[in-house]
Tab-separated table of C-alpha atoms in Angstrom:
chain	number	residue	atom	x	y	z
A	1421	MET	CA	12.270	175.210	121.494
A	1422	ASN	CA	12.755	178.537	119.854
A	1423	ASN	CA	11.284	179.552	116.498
A	1424	THR	CA	14.364	178.617	114.476
A	1425	ASN	CA	14.453	175.031	115.727
A	1426	SER	CA	10.736	174.520	115.336
A	1427	SER	CA	10.728	175.912	111.789
A	1428	ILE	CA	13.588	173.601	110.799
A	1429	LEU	CA	11.724	170.614	112.253
A	1430	TYR	CA	8.537	171.713	110.468
A	1431	GLY	CA	10.406	171.860	107.152
A	1432	ILE	CA	12.079	168.483	107.626
A	1433	LEU	CA	8.761	166.812	108.453
A	1434	GLY	CA	7.237	168.421	105.367
A	1435	LEU	CA	9.969	167.014	103.132
A	1436	TYR	CA	9.607	163.630	104.806
A	1437	THR	CA	5.889	163.651	104.030
A	1438	LEU	CA	6.573	164.478	100.380
A	1439	MET	CA	8.959	161.517	100.170
A	1440	ILE	CA	6.259	159.240	101.543
A	1441	SER	CA	3.686	160.647	99.141
A	1442	TRP	CA	5.910	160.118	96.116
A	1443	HIS	CA	6.840	156.609	97.260
A	1444	TYR	CA	3.205	155.496	97.364
A	1445	ASN	CA	1.573	157.557	94.601
A	1446	HIS	CA	4.072	158.760	91.937
A	1447	SER	CA	1.690	161.565	91.027
A	1448	TRP	CA	2.595	165.246	90.706
A	1449	LEU	CA	-0.972	166.311	91.462
A	1450	LEU	CA	-1.156	164.300	94.683
A	1451	LEU	CA	2.301	165.537	95.629
A	1452	LEU	CA	1.062	169.113	95.337
A	1453	ILE	CA	-2.057	168.359	97.384
A	1454	HIS	CA	-0.015	166.576	100.046
A	1455	TYR	CA	2.413	169.506	100.113
A	1456	ILE	CA	-0.455	171.850	100.952
A	1457	PHE	CA	-2.016	169.575	103.586
A	1458	TRP	CA	1.084	167.701	104.726
A	1459	PRO	CA	0.405	167.637	108.501
A	1460	VAL	CA	-2.970	165.987	107.895
A	1461	TYR	CA	-1.470	163.549	105.378
A	1462	LEU	CA	1.359	162.582	107.741
A	1463	VAL	CA	-1.079	161.809	110.565
A	1464	TYR	CA	-3.240	159.844	108.113
A	1465	GLU	CA	-0.273	157.731	106.988
A	1466	LEU	CA	0.662	157.047	110.601
A	1467	LEU	CA	-2.875	156.020	111.531
A	1468	ILE	CA	-3.462	153.639	108.620
A	1469	GLY	CA	-0.104	151.925	109.126
A	1470	HIS	CA	1.818	152.783	105.964
A	1471	LEU	CA	4.858	153.614	108.080
A	1472	SER	CA	4.823	150.482	110.210
A	1473	HIS	CA	7.230	147.566	109.923
A	1474	ASP	CA	10.278	149.827	109.570
A	1475	LEU	CA	8.973	151.612	106.446
A	1476	TRP	CA	9.325	154.959	108.228
A	1477	ARG	CA	13.080	154.466	107.788
A	1478	THR	CA	13.406	152.552	104.524
A	1479	ILE	CA	11.322	154.969	102.425
A	1480	PRO	CA	13.667	157.962	102.923
A	1481	GLU	CA	16.734	155.704	102.619
A	1482	SER	CA	15.575	154.576	99.167
A	1483	TYR	CA	15.991	158.116	97.839
A	1484	PHE	CA	19.656	158.300	98.842
A	1485	ARG	CA	20.881	155.009	97.408
């Protein structure tokens, strides 16, 4: 992958992480903290299972309904 494709993917995953953070917390302060450390937060959410049982898809879909 070249730099353009990887930067687009990096941005999309960052936005995805912010959607997950807002879905679970509804806090502006935590959203800011998760924005700064979003790769760590995304791995944490994957490891504890918050995105299992098809939630990885339904959380972003809930924002576009």
